[in-house]
Amino acid sequence: MKAPPHQVAGHQARDGKLGPLIDAAGHFYKPLQGDERGLKEAAFYTAFSSNKSIPDHIRKFFPIFHGTQLLEASDGSGMHPHLVLQDLVSSRLSPSIMDIKVGSRTWPLQAPEDYIDKCLRKDRESTSLSLGFRISGLQVYGSKESGFWKPDKKMIKRFSAVDVRLVLRKFVSSNASADSGLDPDCCFASIVYGGSDGILAQLLELKAWFEEQTIYHFYSCSVLLIYDEELVLEGRSCGVEVKLIDFAHAVEGNGVIDHNFLGGLCSLIKFLSEVLEAPKCCTIKACPQVEEEP
Ligand SMILES: O=P(O)(O)O[C@@H]1[C@@H](OP(=O)(O)O)[C@H](OP(=O)(O)O)[C@H](O)[C@H](OP(=O)(O)O)[C@H]1OP(=O)(O)O
Ligand SMILES: Nc1ncnc2c1ncn2[C@@H]1O[C@H](COP(=O)(O)OP(=O)(O)O)[C@@H](O)[C@H]1O
């Protein structure tokens, strides 16, 4: 068991803190949070897994759930219940990952007052309220030499709408790095965001479901965008994935559309479409876009 090397947001198993662990068999163990949040997330996964009305083409967006298990906690506090989930990045060498919390409101009505106050403040201070989503964390693979660009949490929390636009471009660029003052080349935009298997196509598939589904309201849930530069450079879009994670605040929809999540999703789709519409031409040889140029 070890801490996940590619975790980009959330509580982390570092400095004696409670956080997720992974094993070599492709499992991601998320500790149940001490209050009712952990139990709620476990209840969500249990109900979702056996819900026959979820179509298969939608189920694939969720990590596979293998139940709960008592494990030695990462903070040394002894045995602790963990959700056993599919590790979404175990098969990847150097994944670029972005965690985007969707919805302008990140709290359900039923939440305690002090929790709502805290979330409201974060929603106002971030782009959640203004854009309908916020970036919670990311890493972008550069090269063997430069490794990953992984901005720290403090920097991410300060992202404005302008920063978000830039980061969505950097996420699909070959020249994204900490101190790069370069204009992002958006080298991988057409294959990662575009195409029939790309992120936009997958988000549109999700959106179509959200336009109808009234079973759940996904407050504070994230979409995880994942791709592997090495696969993309080979011209393979098969490694481009969208997944939904973090269901600690998912509640029953009671026959009502999840307008909050749907609105955030539409906004995110618009932002990604804009990157695709105006990518900057790339000049590196291995870039799939180069061949498309006359
Ligand atoms: O503790 P913080 O300030 O890091 O907040 C956590 C959030 O990090 P953020 O500051 O928004 O990047 C964190 O957000 P991310 O997963 O990082 O997007 C969660 O919202 C977490 O709450 P919960 O486990 O979903 O109930 C939040 O944890 P709690 O403070 O609610 O335990
Ligand atoms: N099933 C998974 N497989 C791989 N990584 C995951 C998985 N679930 C979460 N992560 C990673 O952990 C981070 C935090 O997950 P999340 O469920 O939001 O935790 P928290 O409730 O602590 O915020 C995500 O940003 C992602 O990097």
Coordinates of C-alpha atoms and ligand atoms in Angstrom, one line a residue:
M1 CA 0.0 0.0 0.0
K2 CA 1.2 3.5 -0.8
A3 CA -0.1 7.0 -1.3
P4 CA -1.3 7.6 -4.9
P5 CA 1.5 9.3 -6.8
H6 CA -0.9 11.0 -9.2
Q7 CA -3.5 12.4 -6.8
V8 CA -4.2 16.1 -7.7
A9 CA -6.8 17.3 -5.1
G10 CA -8.6 16.4 -1.9
H11 CA -7.3 15.0 1.4
Q12 CA -3.9 13.4 1.0
A13 CA -2.0 10.7 2.9
R14 CA 0.9 12.9 3.7
D15 CA 2.6 14.2 6.9
G16 CA 0.7 11.8 9.0
K17 CA -2.7 12.7 7.7
L18 CA -5.6 10.5 6.7
G19 CA -5.8 10.1 2.9
P20 CA -6.2 7.5 0.2
L21 CA -3.9 4.6 -0.6
I22 CA -3.4 2.4 -3.6
D23 CA -2.3 -1.2 -4.1
A24 CA -0.5 -2.8 -7.1
A25 CA -3.7 -4.6 -8.2
G26 CA -5.4 -1.4 -9.4
H27 CA -7.4 -0.5 -6.3
F28 CA -7.9 3.0 -4.8
Y29 CA -8.7 3.0 -1.1
K30 CA -10.5 6.1 0.0
P31 CA -10.9 6.4 3.8
L32 CA -14.4 7.1 5.0
Q33 CA -14.4 10.5 6.6
G34 CA -15.1 10.5 10.3
D35 CA -18.4 12.3 10.2
E36 CA -21.4 11.2 8.2
R37 CA -19.8 12.1 4.9
G38 CA -17.9 8.8 4.6
L39 CA -21.0 6.8 5.3
K40 CA -23.0 8.9 2.8
E41 CA -20.4 8.3 0.1
A42 CA -20.4 4.5 0.8
A43 CA -24.2 4.5 0.7
F44 CA -24.1 6.3 -2.6
Y45 CA -21.7 3.8 -4.2
T46 CA -23.7 0.9 -2.8
A47 CA -27.0 2.2 -4.2
F48 CA -25.5 3.3 -7.5
S49 CA -23.8 0.0 -8.1
S50 CA -27.1 -1.9 -7.9
N51 CA -29.3 0.7 -9.6
K52 CA -30.6 -1.0 -12.7
S53 CA -31.8 2.2 -14.2
I54 CA -28.3 3.5 -14.8
P55 CA -27.4 2.9 -18.5
D56 CA -24.1 1.2 -19.1
H57 CA -22.8 4.0 -21.3
I58 CA -23.2 6.2 -18.2
R59 CA -22.0 3.7 -15.6
K60 CA -18.6 3.7 -17.4
F61 CA -18.0 7.3 -16.2
F62 CA -18.0 6.1 -12.5
P63 CA -15.2 4.2 -10.8
I64 CA -16.0 0.6 -10.2
F65 CA -16.9 0.0 -6.6
H66 CA -15.6 -3.1 -4.8
G67 CA -17.3 -2.5 -1.4
T68 CA -15.6 -1.3 1.8
Q69 CA -12.7 -2.7 3.7
L70 CA -11.0 -2.2 7.0
L71 CA -7.4 -1.1 6.5
E72 CA -4.5 0.3 8.4
A73 CA -5.1 4.1 8.1
S74 CA -2.4 6.3 6.5
D75 CA -2.3 8.5 9.6
G76 CA -1.3 5.7 11.9
S77 CA -4.5 5.8 13.8
G78 CA -5.2 2.0 13.3
M79 CA -7.8 0.1 11.4
H80 CA -10.2 2.4 9.5
P81 CA -13.0 1.6 6.9
H82 CA -12.1 2.5 3.3
L83 CA -14.1 2.5 0.1
V84 CA -12.4 0.2 -2.4
L85 CA -12.6 1.8 -5.8
Q86 CA -11.1 1.2 -9.2
D87 CA -7.8 3.1 -9.4
L88 CA -8.5 5.3 -12.4
V89 CA -4.9 5.9 -13.3
S90 CA -3.1 2.7 -12.3
S91 CA -2.5 1.7 -15.9
R92 CA -0.9 5.0 -16.9
L93 CA 2.7 6.0 -17.0
S94 CA 2.6 9.8 -16.9
P95 CA -1.0 10.9 -16.8
S96 CA -2.1 14.5 -17.2
I97 CA -5.0 14.9 -14.9
M98 CA -7.4 17.7 -14.0
D99 CA -10.0 17.6 -11.2
I100 CA -12.9 20.0 -11.9
K101 CA -15.6 20.5 -9.2
V102 CA -18.8 21.0 -11.1
G103 CA -21.8 23.2 -10.1
S104 CA -22.0 26.8 -8.8
R105 CA -23.2 25.4 -5.5
T106 CA -21.2 22.8 -3.7
W107 CA -23.5 22.0 -0.8
P108 CA -26.8 20.3 -0.4
L109 CA -29.7 21.9 1.4
Q110 CA -29.5 19.3 4.1
A111 CA -25.9 20.2 5.1
P112 CA -25.1 21.7 8.5
E113 CA -25.2 25.5 8.7
D114 CA -21.5 25.9 9.4
Y115 CA -20.6 23.6 6.5
I116 CA -22.8 25.6 4.2
D117 CA -21.1 28.9 5.3
K118 CA -17.7 27.4 4.6
C119 CA -18.7 26.1 1.1
L120 CA -20.5 29.4 0.2
R121 CA -17.3 31.3 1.0
K122 CA -15.2 28.9 -1.2
D123 CA -17.8 29.1 -4.0
R124 CA -17.8 32.9 -3.9
E125 CA -14.0 33.1 -3.7
S126 CA -13.4 30.7 -6.5
T127 CA -14.9 30.5 -10.0
S128 CA -17.7 28.2 -8.9
L129 CA -20.2 30.9 -8.6
S130 CA -19.1 32.9 -11.6
L131 CA -18.4 30.0 -14.0
G132 CA -20.4 27.1 -12.6
F133 CA -17.2 25.1 -12.0
R134 CA -13.8 25.4 -10.4
I135 CA -10.4 23.7 -10.9
S136 CA -9.6 21.8 -7.7
G137 CA -6.3 20.4 -8.8
L138 CA -4.2 19.3 -11.8
Q139 CA -1.0 18.0 -13.2
V140 CA 0.3 18.2 -16.7
Y141 CA 3.1 16.0 -18.0
G142 CA 5.8 17.9 -19.8
S143 CA 8.7 15.6 -20.6
K144 CA 11.1 13.1 -19.0
E145 CA 13.4 16.1 -18.1
S146 CA 10.8 18.6 -16.8
G147 CA 8.3 16.1 -15.3
F148 CA 4.9 17.4 -14.3
W149 CA 3.6 20.9 -13.9
K150 CA 1.6 20.6 -10.7
P151 CA 0.6 24.0 -9.3
D152 CA 0.2 24.1 -5.6
K153 CA -3.2 24.2 -3.8
K154 CA -2.8 27.9 -2.8
M155 CA -2.2 29.0 -6.4
I156 CA -5.2 26.9 -7.7
K157 CA -7.5 28.4 -5.0
R158 CA -6.8 31.8 -6.4
F159 CA -7.6 30.9 -10.1
S160 CA -9.7 33.6 -11.7
A161 CA -11.9 33.1 -14.8
V162 CA -8.9 34.3 -16.9
D163 CA -6.6 31.8 -15.2
V164 CA -9.1 29.0 -15.8
R165 CA -9.2 29.8 -19.5
L166 CA -5.4 29.7 -19.6
V167 CA -5.1 26.5 -17.6
L168 CA -7.6 24.7 -19.8
R169 CA -5.3 25.6 -22.7
K170 CA -2.1 24.6 -20.8
F171 CA -3.7 21.3 -20.0
V172 CA -3.5 20.2 -23.6
S173 CA -0.2 22.0 -24.5
S174 CA 3.3 20.6 -24.9
N175 CA 4.9 23.7 -23.4
A176 CA 3.0 24.0 -20.0
S177 CA 5.3 24.4 -17.1
A178 CA 5.6 26.2 -13.9
D179 CA 7.6 29.2 -15.1
S180 CA 6.7 29.0 -18.8
G181 CA 5.7 32.5 -19.9
L182 CA 5.0 31.0 -23.3
D183 CA 1.6 31.1 -24.9
P184 CA 0.2 27.5 -24.6
D185 CA 0.6 25.7 -28.0
C186 CA -2.6 23.7 -27.5
C187 CA -0.8 20.9 -29.3
F188 CA -3.0 18.1 -28.0
A189 CA -6.4 20.0 -28.1
S190 CA -7.8 18.4 -31.2
I191 CA -7.1 14.8 -30.0
V192 CA -7.8 15.3 -26.2
Y193 CA -10.7 17.7 -26.3
G194 CA -11.9 17.0 -29.8
G195 CA -12.7 14.0 -31.9
S196 CA -15.4 11.3 -31.5
D197 CA -13.8 9.8 -28.3
G198 CA -12.4 13.0 -26.9
I199 CA -13.3 14.8 -23.7
L200 CA -16.0 17.0 -25.3
A201 CA -17.7 14.1 -26.8
Q202 CA -17.7 12.3 -23.5
L203 CA -19.0 15.4 -21.6
L204 CA -21.8 15.8 -24.2
E205 CA -22.8 12.1 -23.5
L206 CA -22.9 12.9 -19.8
K207 CA -24.8 16.1 -20.4
A208 CA -27.5 14.2 -22.4
W209 CA -28.0 12.0 -19.3
F210 CA -28.1 15.0 -16.9
E211 CA -30.8 16.6 -19.1
E212 CA -33.0 13.6 -18.1
Q213 CA -31.9 12.0 -14.9
T214 CA -33.6 13.0 -11.7
I215 CA -32.3 10.2 -9.4
Y216 CA -29.3 12.1 -8.0
H217 CA -28.1 15.6 -7.3
F218 CA -24.3 15.6 -7.4
Y219 CA -23.2 18.5 -5.1
S220 CA -19.5 18.9 -4.8
C221 CA -18.8 16.2 -7.3
S222 CA -15.8 16.4 -9.7
V223 CA -15.1 15.4 -13.2
L224 CA -11.7 14.0 -13.6
L225 CA -10.1 14.6 -17.1
I226 CA -7.3 12.2 -17.8
Y227 CA -5.0 11.5 -20.8
D228 CA -1.6 10.1 -21.4
E229 CA 0.7 12.2 -23.6
E230 CA 2.5 9.1 -24.8
L231 CA -0.7 7.6 -26.2
V232 CA -1.8 10.9 -27.7
L233 CA 1.6 11.3 -29.5
E234 CA 1.0 7.9 -31.0
G235 CA -2.2 9.3 -32.4
R236 CA -4.3 7.2 -30.0
S237 CA -7.3 8.9 -28.4
C238 CA -8.2 5.7 -26.5
G239 CA -6.5 6.9 -23.3
V240 CA -8.6 10.1 -23.0
E241 CA -11.1 9.6 -20.2
V242 CA -13.7 11.5 -18.3
K243 CA -14.7 10.1 -14.9
L244 CA -16.9 11.3 -12.1
I245 CA -15.6 11.2 -8.5
D246 CA -16.4 12.3 -4.9
F247 CA -19.9 11.5 -3.9
A248 CA -19.8 12.6 -0.2
H249 CA -22.5 15.2 -0.9
A250 CA -24.6 13.4 -3.6
V251 CA -28.3 13.4 -2.5
E252 CA -31.5 12.0 -3.9
G253 CA -32.9 13.9 -6.8
N254 CA -36.6 13.2 -6.0
G255 CA -37.7 13.7 -9.5
V256 CA -36.0 17.0 -10.0
I257 CA -33.3 17.7 -12.7
D258 CA -29.9 18.5 -11.2
H259 CA -29.8 22.0 -12.6
N260 CA -26.7 22.9 -10.6
F261 CA -24.6 20.1 -12.1
L262 CA -26.1 20.4 -15.5
G263 CA -25.4 24.2 -15.6
G264 CA -21.8 23.7 -14.6
L265 CA -21.3 21.0 -17.2
C266 CA -22.7 23.2 -19.9
S267 CA -20.3 26.0 -18.9
L268 CA -17.3 23.6 -18.9
I269 CA -18.3 22.3 -22.3
K270 CA -18.4 25.9 -23.6
F271 CA -15.0 26.7 -22.2
L272 CA -13.4 23.6 -23.7
S273 CA -15.1 24.2 -27.1
E274 CA -13.5 27.6 -27.1
V275 CA -10.1 26.1 -26.7
L276 CA -10.8 23.7 -29.6
E277 CA -12.1 26.5 -31.8
A278 CA -9.0 28.6 -31.5
P279 CA -6.0 26.3 -30.9
K280 CA -2.6 27.8 -31.6
C281 CA -0.8 25.9 -34.3
C282 CA 1.9 23.6 -33.0
T283 CA 5.3 23.2 -34.6
I284 CA 6.7 20.1 -32.9
K285 CA 7.1 17.2 -35.2
A286 CA 5.4 14.5 -33.1
C287 CA 2.3 16.6 -32.6
P288 CA -0.8 15.0 -34.2
Q289 CA -1.9 18.4 -35.4
V290 CA 1.1 19.0 -37.5
E291 CA 0.0 16.5 -40.1
E292 CA -3.3 18.2 -40.4
E293 CA -1.7 21.4 -41.5
P294 CA -1.3 22.0 -45.2
Ligands
LIG1 O1 -10.2 21.1 4.1 P1 -10.0 21.9 2.8 O2 -10.1 23.3 2.9 O3 -8.9 21.3 2.0 O4 -11.3 21.6 2.0 C1 -11.6 20.3 1.3 C2 -11.8 20.7 -0.2 O5 -10.6 21.2 -0.7 P2 -10.6 22.7 -1.3 O6 -10.1 23.6 -0.2 O7 -12.0 23.1 -1.8 O8 -9.6 22.6 -2.4 C3 -12.1 19.4 -1.0 O9 -12.2 19.8 -2.3 P3 -11.5 18.9 -3.5 O10 -11.9 17.5 -3.3 O11 -10.0 19.2 -3.3 O12 -12.0 19.5 -4.7 C4 -13.4 18.9 -0.5 O13 -14.5 19.8 -0.8 C5 -13.4 18.6 1.0 O14 -14.7 18.4 1.4 P4 -15.5 17.1 1.3 O15 -14.5 16.0 1.7 O16 -15.9 17.0 -0.1 O17 -16.6 17.3 2.3 C6 -12.9 19.8 1.8 O18 -12.6 19.2 3.1 P5 -13.3 19.7 4.4 O19 -12.5 20.9 4.9 O20 -14.7 19.9 4.1 O21 -13.0 18.5 5.3
LIG2 N1 -10.9 6.2 -8.1 C1 -9.8 7.0 -8.2 N2 -8.7 6.6 -8.8 C2 -7.6 7.4 -9.0 N3 -7.6 8.6 -8.4 C3 -8.6 9.0 -7.7 C4 -9.8 8.3 -7.5 N4 -10.7 9.0 -6.8 C5 -10.1 10.1 -6.4 N5 -8.8 10.2 -7.0 C6 -7.8 11.2 -6.8 O1 -8.0 11.8 -5.5 C7 -8.4 13.1 -5.5 C8 -9.4 13.5 -4.4 O2 -10.5 12.6 -4.6 P1 -11.8 13.0 -3.8 O3 -12.7 11.8 -4.0 O4 -12.4 14.2 -4.4 O5 -11.4 13.2 -2.3 P2 -11.8 14.2 -1.2 O6 -13.2 13.7 -0.7 O7 -10.7 14.1 -0.2 O8 -11.9 15.6 -1.8 C9 -8.8 13.4 -7.0 O9 -8.5 14.7 -7.4 C10 -8.0 12.4 -7.7 O10 -6.7 12.9 -8.0

